[in-house]
Amino acid sequence: MNIQQFQEALFTKGREIGYADMEIYYVNGRSTSVKVLKGEIDQYTIVENGGLSFRGVINGKMGYASTEKLEPDVIDFLLEEARSNADILESEEQDELFEGSESYLEQPAYTAELADTAPEILIEAALEMERTALAADPRIVMARHCSVSIRENEVLIANTKGLHCHRRKSLATAYVYVIATEHNETVTGGWHDYSLRSVEEIDIADVAHRAVQEAVSRLGAHTIQSDNYPVIFRHDAAAQLLAAYTTVFSAESVDKGFSRLAGKLGQKVASEHITLMDDPLMENVPAGSTFDAEGSATRRNEIIKDGELRTYFHNRKTARKAGVQSTSNASKGSYNGKIGVSYHNLYVEPGTSTLEDMIRRMDRGLMIVELQGLHAGTNTASGNFSLACLGYWIEQGQVVRAVNQITVSGNFFDVLQQVEEVGNDLRFTGSCTSPSLKLASLSISGS
Amino acid sequence: MIHPTQIQDMLQAALETGGDFAEVFVEDRTNGQLGMTGGVVDTALSGRDFGIGIRIMKEHFSVYAYTSDMSEQSLIRLTKSAAKAIRGGGAPGTQPITLHPHAISNHHPIAIIPDGSQKRAKIDMMRRAHEAASQYDPSITQTSIGISNSIQNVLIANSNGLLVEDTRTYTRMRISAIATAGEHRQSGFRGPGAYAGTEFLENLNIEENARHAARIASTMVKAGYAPSGRLPVVIENGFGGVLFHEACGHGLESTAVAHGTSVFANKIGQQVASPLVTAVDNGTIPNAWGSLNIDDEGAPTQRNVLIENGILKGYLIDRMGSRQMGVPATGSGRRQSYKFAPASRMNNTFIANGASTREEIIANTEYGIYAKSLGGGSVNTSTSEFNFAVEEAYMIRNGKIAEPVKGATLIGKGIETLQNIDMVGNNLDHGQGMCGSVSGSLPVNCGQPTIRVSEMTVGGRKGE
């Protein structure tokens, strides 16, 4: 059964049993990925997969149900489950279906050439990336993970109020993670890159060399003494930290009492160097999008401007409750979830300093390049974090050696306030990115 | 779910290009999720996941493909395109494949199968949790409660003729409480779960679990920061076993061991832990959160002794690991769903009982950290550097539990930490968690008695 037939049958049956309005949110994707190991293909994965979420208004309430099977026999399951789910909801604030925005921007994000890349090209790129990494330095003993993938996906949101939003995207990625060994010490490091247009556009050799550099530069690491030190979060670690706390900017979290940013609109919540943007309309980034999960046309939102909190992320429900306009940040974690609130392409606006300048100006301190255990070591309610990390010790403006077996502790809200300098090294790699950030002092535990 | 002749056709097509083994995994799963924030039901979701994965092996190479399009022609097309990736040709499999349905014995009885009719009763249970947590202490300002259940029907067939089916039923309750004191907020969590039906919730002491979550939040919101540096650490029983899970368990999976990249590789028979440590992964414990009748490759789960009196005895091995390492598999092939190829994973991992009592361990510790409730953690198996978060911690001074402290993340390296375990209690218990790795997110038990590590790096804050 194709999606149009399924939608028609679902809505027809839904009307019969008393649904007022109904909507489907459908995702479908294809991907191919090749992983190589020791000059051979190690794993080859082909995916063709989709799923559909249904929501509908029945007896004045909105119910949800989802399926991965698009056959006539699941229609009753969807309608029945959504009805009984709607029935037990107690929340006063109801979702409502949206008839659509007046207009939507075009965003070229799909390339047929990429989606149809021959497997041989993926294989050759992955093998070349591994060869390059192994040849780059004698201390590299293995490329633990070396893969090249292509994927395409489509999203369709359609409802009985006339909404019809459809988008297709394609993406190629290359990722390599290597192991380096010297004097009985083992370290790891990785790098990745992507293209929205073609596998050939990715500089495979550059990805390999950077991964090798990441690994070998971590050799000779040992801990440092527990103390408070000036810290640079390198762009990747800064992005990791920001990503762990993005829910604090969600109007839903604020409304439910989970976020410390409640009541802080218009106030200074960060240093004047911080401007936090969500820009789904930017071209050629992996997280671009022209509509959100409710079908609202997306827009560029300034969350923090020069340190001042300007808005939370809103969907239509949270916006209505707060008496503002939706920021078009309705989200679905997966097609089978309910409508929530999230960012699209969130980033800290870059400053003017290069990372090298930031290091050069540091007399004595630590540059952190990787944070670990973020799912457990961060607390979004308090903002506190205490995380294992890896980095480099800096003295008199120079990287002296690698540091491991340490943790960094602090509070996200204090970190925002304490940013002294923002780097110019913003690089879009996912949906949440940051340039390097420098802070005057953070607590490091070591020996 | 799917007709056996159709599976036979797929397996046959899978081996046409020279593969030496093919396996089909069919899954039909129903999920239910209810959520309540501040005592108000705000989430009610139902879902049906349905799909099929096919894996083809040739020596140490494997191809995996999956789809949720179950039409016969689509399955054969996908299988053939997967088979094309088998390199090096070789003689195509000519033996006709005949499947032999294999009945399994069920070790995990389910009394009340979860279904939609229980939604009201579950809401009452969530409300009890909300009330118990919010009444625990005036500092509790918000609660978030959830109940999730799933019924996963699987069919596993392979070119050796195996054909087995099983049903896995999971039920879990999640309780979060938030405490507020001025600008400070802190959360506490409790998430009991089992390979069981709704009877698990009926027998659960919901109020006690809710008060436990509330206690963590309200104690920690008033606590100062943990000190920094190397200290003795006493880790409480139950989910404290996440220490072993991260410090050692992942490093024993064949995914890490087969290529020699784990620090535990090539160390069978060697002393890798204190002689006080015996550690086991047991996938057969009746109705335990991490148990299975058969793993996701169709092999019966086992009780695998990993470390005995400090000596490394065994690894956790899936089918591919077995090929790569030349040793038998241990019933440890697991995957979150048909969207993942199986990999060697833990089930219910625990450190066995020792001789000390909790009281003796505390009384014998002059100064250190008492880690009472643990959060999750992670590990880099190549370097064995691990970390985990302590949700609720106290100082130990002069052999007594003293003031609460927050922010005590613990880090270390695998073998070093295992060798520093210098006291093991006699109060083994298990806690439930979700373990994320190459083959997805899986239910696992982490268990241990109270233990002491003579020295670990504690990630507190200096000067506060």
PDB file of N, CA, C and O in Angstrom, chain B residues 244 252 277-285 302-308 316 346-353 428 430 445-447:
ATOM      1  N   PHE B 244      31.003  -2.027  37.273  1.00  0.00           N
ATOM      2  CA  PHE B 244      31.567  -3.174  36.572  1.00  0.00           C
ATOM      3  C   PHE B 244      31.174  -3.147  35.092  1.00  0.00           C
ATOM      4  O   PHE B 244      31.975  -3.449  34.215  1.00  0.00           O
ATOM      5  N   LEU B 252      34.806  -6.688  27.626  1.00  0.00           N
ATOM      6  CA  LEU B 252      34.802  -8.150  27.460  1.00  0.00           C
ATOM      7  C   LEU B 252      33.930  -8.590  26.291  1.00  0.00           C
ATOM      8  O   LEU B 252      33.850  -9.773  25.987  1.00  0.00           O
ATOM      9  N   VAL B 277      37.033 -10.344  43.588  1.00  0.00           N
ATOM     10  CA  VAL B 277      36.006 -10.092  42.569  1.00  0.00           C
ATOM     11  C   VAL B 277      35.686 -11.339  41.749  1.00  0.00           C
ATOM     12  O   VAL B 277      36.564 -11.933  41.139  1.00  0.00           O
ATOM     13  N   THR B 278      34.409 -11.730  41.791  1.00  0.00           N
ATOM     14  CA  THR B 278      33.876 -12.723  40.859  1.00  0.00           C
ATOM     15  C   THR B 278      32.727 -12.052  40.139  1.00  0.00           C
ATOM     16  O   THR B 278      31.856 -11.461  40.784  1.00  0.00           O
ATOM     17  N   ALA B 279      32.766 -12.088  38.799  1.00  0.00           N
ATOM     18  CA  ALA B 279      31.744 -11.366  38.048  1.00  0.00           C
ATOM     19  C   ALA B 279      31.117 -12.269  37.000  1.00  0.00           C
ATOM     20  O   ALA B 279      31.797 -13.081  36.374  1.00  0.00           O
ATOM     21  N   VAL B 280      29.808 -12.105  36.827  1.00  0.00           N
ATOM     22  CA  VAL B 280      29.027 -13.015  35.996  1.00  0.00           C
ATOM     23  C   VAL B 280      28.086 -12.196  35.103  1.00  0.00           C
ATOM     24  O   VAL B 280      27.597 -11.142  35.513  1.00  0.00           O
ATOM     25  N   ASP B 281      27.859 -12.688  33.895  1.00  0.00           N
ATOM     26  CA  ASP B 281      26.756 -12.146  33.091  1.00  0.00           C
ATOM     27  C   ASP B 281      25.775 -13.291  32.900  1.00  0.00           C
ATOM     28  O   ASP B 281      26.113 -14.317  32.328  1.00  0.00           O
ATOM     29  N   ASN B 282      24.571 -13.095  33.397  1.00  0.00           N
ATOM     30  CA  ASN B 282      23.596 -14.192  33.387  1.00  0.00           C
ATOM     31  C   ASN B 282      22.323 -13.749  32.673  1.00  0.00           C
ATOM     32  O   ASN B 282      21.549 -12.955  33.197  1.00  0.00           O
ATOM     33  N   GLY B 283      22.110 -14.282  31.479  1.00  0.00           N
ATOM     34  CA  GLY B 283      20.917 -13.930  30.713  1.00  0.00           C
ATOM     35  C   GLY B 283      19.702 -14.773  31.040  1.00  0.00           C
ATOM     36  O   GLY B 283      18.668 -14.647  30.395  1.00  0.00           O
ATOM     37  N   THR B 284      19.818 -15.642  32.045  1.00  0.00           N
ATOM     38  CA  THR B 284      18.731 -16.598  32.313  1.00  0.00           C
ATOM     39  C   THR B 284      17.929 -16.303  33.573  1.00  0.00           C
ATOM     40  O   THR B 284      17.022 -17.058  33.915  1.00  0.00           O
ATOM     41  N   ILE B 285      18.242 -15.249  34.310  1.00  0.00           N
ATOM     42  CA  ILE B 285      17.535 -14.972  35.572  1.00  0.00           C
ATOM     43  C   ILE B 285      16.049 -14.748  35.270  1.00  0.00           C
ATOM     44  O   ILE B 285      15.704 -13.881  34.473  1.00  0.00           O
ATOM     45  N   GLN B 302      22.822 -17.811  28.417  1.00  0.00           N
ATOM     46  CA  GLN B 302      23.579 -18.637  29.362  1.00  0.00           C
ATOM     47  C   GLN B 302      23.961 -17.822  30.586  1.00  0.00           C
ATOM     48  O   GLN B 302      23.829 -16.613  30.606  1.00  0.00           O
ATOM     49  N   ARG B 303      24.529 -18.565  31.538  1.00  0.00           N
ATOM     50  CA  ARG B 303      25.194 -17.909  32.660  1.00  0.00           C
ATOM     51  C   ARG B 303      26.683 -17.967  32.347  1.00  0.00           C
ATOM     52  O   ARG B 303      27.274 -19.046  32.280  1.00  0.00           O
ATOM     53  N   ASN B 304      27.285 -16.827  32.086  1.00  0.00           N
ATOM     54  CA  ASN B 304      28.693 -16.768  31.684  1.00  0.00           C
ATOM     55  C   ASN B 304      29.532 -16.185  32.817  1.00  0.00           C
ATOM     56  O   ASN B 304      29.337 -15.035  33.211  1.00  0.00           O
ATOM     57  N   VAL B 305      30.457 -16.988  33.335  1.00  0.00           N
ATOM     58  CA  VAL B 305      31.365 -16.474  34.357  1.00  0.00           C
ATOM     59  C   VAL B 305      32.472 -15.706  33.647  1.00  0.00           C
ATOM     60  O   VAL B 305      33.178 -16.246  32.798  1.00  0.00           O
ATOM     61  N   LEU B 306      32.606 -14.443  33.970  1.00  0.00           N
ATOM     62  CA  LEU B 306      33.581 -13.585  33.287  1.00  0.00           C
ATOM     63  C   LEU B 306      34.883 -13.518  34.070  1.00  0.00           C
ATOM     64  O   LEU B 306      35.968 -13.650  33.521  1.00  0.00           O
ATOM     65  N   ILE B 307      34.753 -13.305  35.372  1.00  0.00           N
ATOM     66  CA  ILE B 307      35.929 -13.218  36.241  1.00  0.00           C
ATOM     67  C   ILE B 307      35.647 -14.066  37.475  1.00  0.00           C
ATOM     68  O   ILE B 307      34.563 -13.987  38.052  1.00  0.00           O
ATOM     69  N   GLU B 308      36.623 -14.903  37.836  1.00  0.00           N
ATOM     70  CA  GLU B 308      36.463 -15.723  39.036  1.00  0.00           C
ATOM     71  C   GLU B 308      37.643 -15.464  39.955  1.00  0.00           C
ATOM     72  O   GLU B 308      38.798 -15.665  39.560  1.00  0.00           O
ATOM     73  N   LEU B 316      32.184 -12.217  26.277  1.00  0.00           N
ATOM     74  CA  LEU B 316      30.815 -12.284  25.768  1.00  0.00           C
ATOM     75  C   LEU B 316      30.894 -12.297  24.246  1.00  0.00           C
ATOM     76  O   LEU B 316      31.405 -11.351  23.643  1.00  0.00           O
ATOM     77  N   MET B 346      25.897  -7.295  26.878  1.00  0.00           N
ATOM     78  CA  MET B 346      25.609  -7.828  28.211  1.00  0.00           C
ATOM     79  C   MET B 346      24.114  -8.072  28.392  1.00  0.00           C
ATOM     80  O   MET B 346      23.293  -7.476  27.705  1.00  0.00           O
ATOM     81  N   ASN B 347      23.764  -8.943  29.353  1.00  0.00           N
ATOM     82  CA  ASN B 347      22.373  -9.154  29.758  1.00  0.00           C
ATOM     83  C   ASN B 347      22.188  -8.634  31.190  1.00  0.00           C
ATOM     84  O   ASN B 347      21.872  -7.479  31.379  1.00  0.00           O
ATOM     85  N   ASN B 348      22.405  -9.531  32.168  1.00  0.00           N
ATOM     86  CA  ASN B 348      22.358  -9.136  33.577  1.00  0.00           C
ATOM     87  C   ASN B 348      23.756  -9.377  34.139  1.00  0.00           C
ATOM     88  O   ASN B 348      24.146 -10.523  34.350  1.00  0.00           O
ATOM     89  N   THR B 349      24.496  -8.321  34.341  1.00  0.00           N
ATOM     90  CA  THR B 349      25.889  -8.454  34.759  1.00  0.00           C
ATOM     91  C   THR B 349      26.008  -8.044  36.222  1.00  0.00           C
ATOM     92  O   THR B 349      25.398  -7.061  36.627  1.00  0.00           O
ATOM     93  N   PHE B 350      26.756  -8.829  36.970  1.00  0.00           N
ATOM     94  CA  PHE B 350      26.875  -8.491  38.396  1.00  0.00           C
ATOM     95  C   PHE B 350      28.162  -9.009  39.012  1.00  0.00           C
ATOM     96  O   PHE B 350      28.761  -9.959  38.526  1.00  0.00           O
ATOM     97  N   ILE B 351      28.563  -8.363  40.069  1.00  0.00           N
ATOM     98  CA  ILE B 351      29.660  -8.845  40.913  1.00  0.00           C
ATOM     99  C   ILE B 351      29.023  -9.705  42.007  1.00  0.00           C
ATOM    100  O   ILE B 351      28.025  -9.300  42.610  1.00  0.00           O
ATOM    101  N   ALA B 352      29.581 -10.903  42.225  1.00  0.00           N
ATOM    102  CA  ALA B 352      28.986 -11.848  43.187  1.00  0.00           C
ATOM    103  C   ALA B 352      29.274 -11.409  44.622  1.00  0.00           C
ATOM    104  O   ALA B 352      30.174 -10.613  44.883  1.00  0.00           O
ATOM    105  N   ASN B 353      28.496 -11.959  45.530  1.00  0.00           N
ATOM    106  CA  ASN B 353      28.638 -11.623  46.944  1.00  0.00           C
ATOM    107  C   ASN B 353      30.015 -11.941  47.496  1.00  0.00           C
ATOM    108  O   ASN B 353      30.634 -12.944  47.134  1.00  0.00           O
ATOM    109  N   LEU B 428      24.215  -8.628  47.574  1.00  0.00           N
ATOM    110  CA  LEU B 428      23.992  -8.476  46.126  1.00  0.00           C
ATOM    111  C   LEU B 428      22.558  -8.056  45.807  1.00  0.00           C
ATOM    112  O   LEU B 428      21.598  -8.640  46.297  1.00  0.00           O
ATOM    113  N   HIS B 430      20.231  -5.979  42.291  1.00  0.00           N
ATOM    114  CA  HIS B 430      20.323  -5.574  40.887  1.00  0.00           C
ATOM    115  C   HIS B 430      19.526  -4.305  40.643  1.00  0.00           C
ATOM    116  O   HIS B 430      18.492  -4.079  41.252  1.00  0.00           O
ATOM    117  N   ASN B 445      20.483  -5.411  33.318  1.00  0.00           N
ATOM    118  CA  ASN B 445      20.623  -5.268  34.758  1.00  0.00           C
ATOM    119  C   ASN B 445      22.085  -5.014  35.080  1.00  0.00           C
ATOM    120  O   ASN B 445      22.976  -5.611  34.470  1.00  0.00           O
ATOM    121  N   CYS B 446      22.318  -4.143  36.050  1.00  0.00           N
ATOM    122  CA  CYS B 446      23.648  -3.961  36.612  1.00  0.00           C
ATOM    123  C   CYS B 446      23.513  -4.292  38.094  1.00  0.00           C
ATOM    124  O   CYS B 446      22.661  -3.717  38.760  1.00  0.00           O
ATOM    125  N   GLY B 447      24.324  -5.235  38.572  1.00  0.00           N
ATOM    126  CA  GLY B 447      24.164  -5.621  39.968  1.00  0.00           C
ATOM    127  C   GLY B 447      25.485  -5.733  40.697  1.00  0.00           C
ATOM    128  O   GLY B 447      26.532  -5.923  40.087  1.00  0.00           O
TER     129      GLY B 447
END
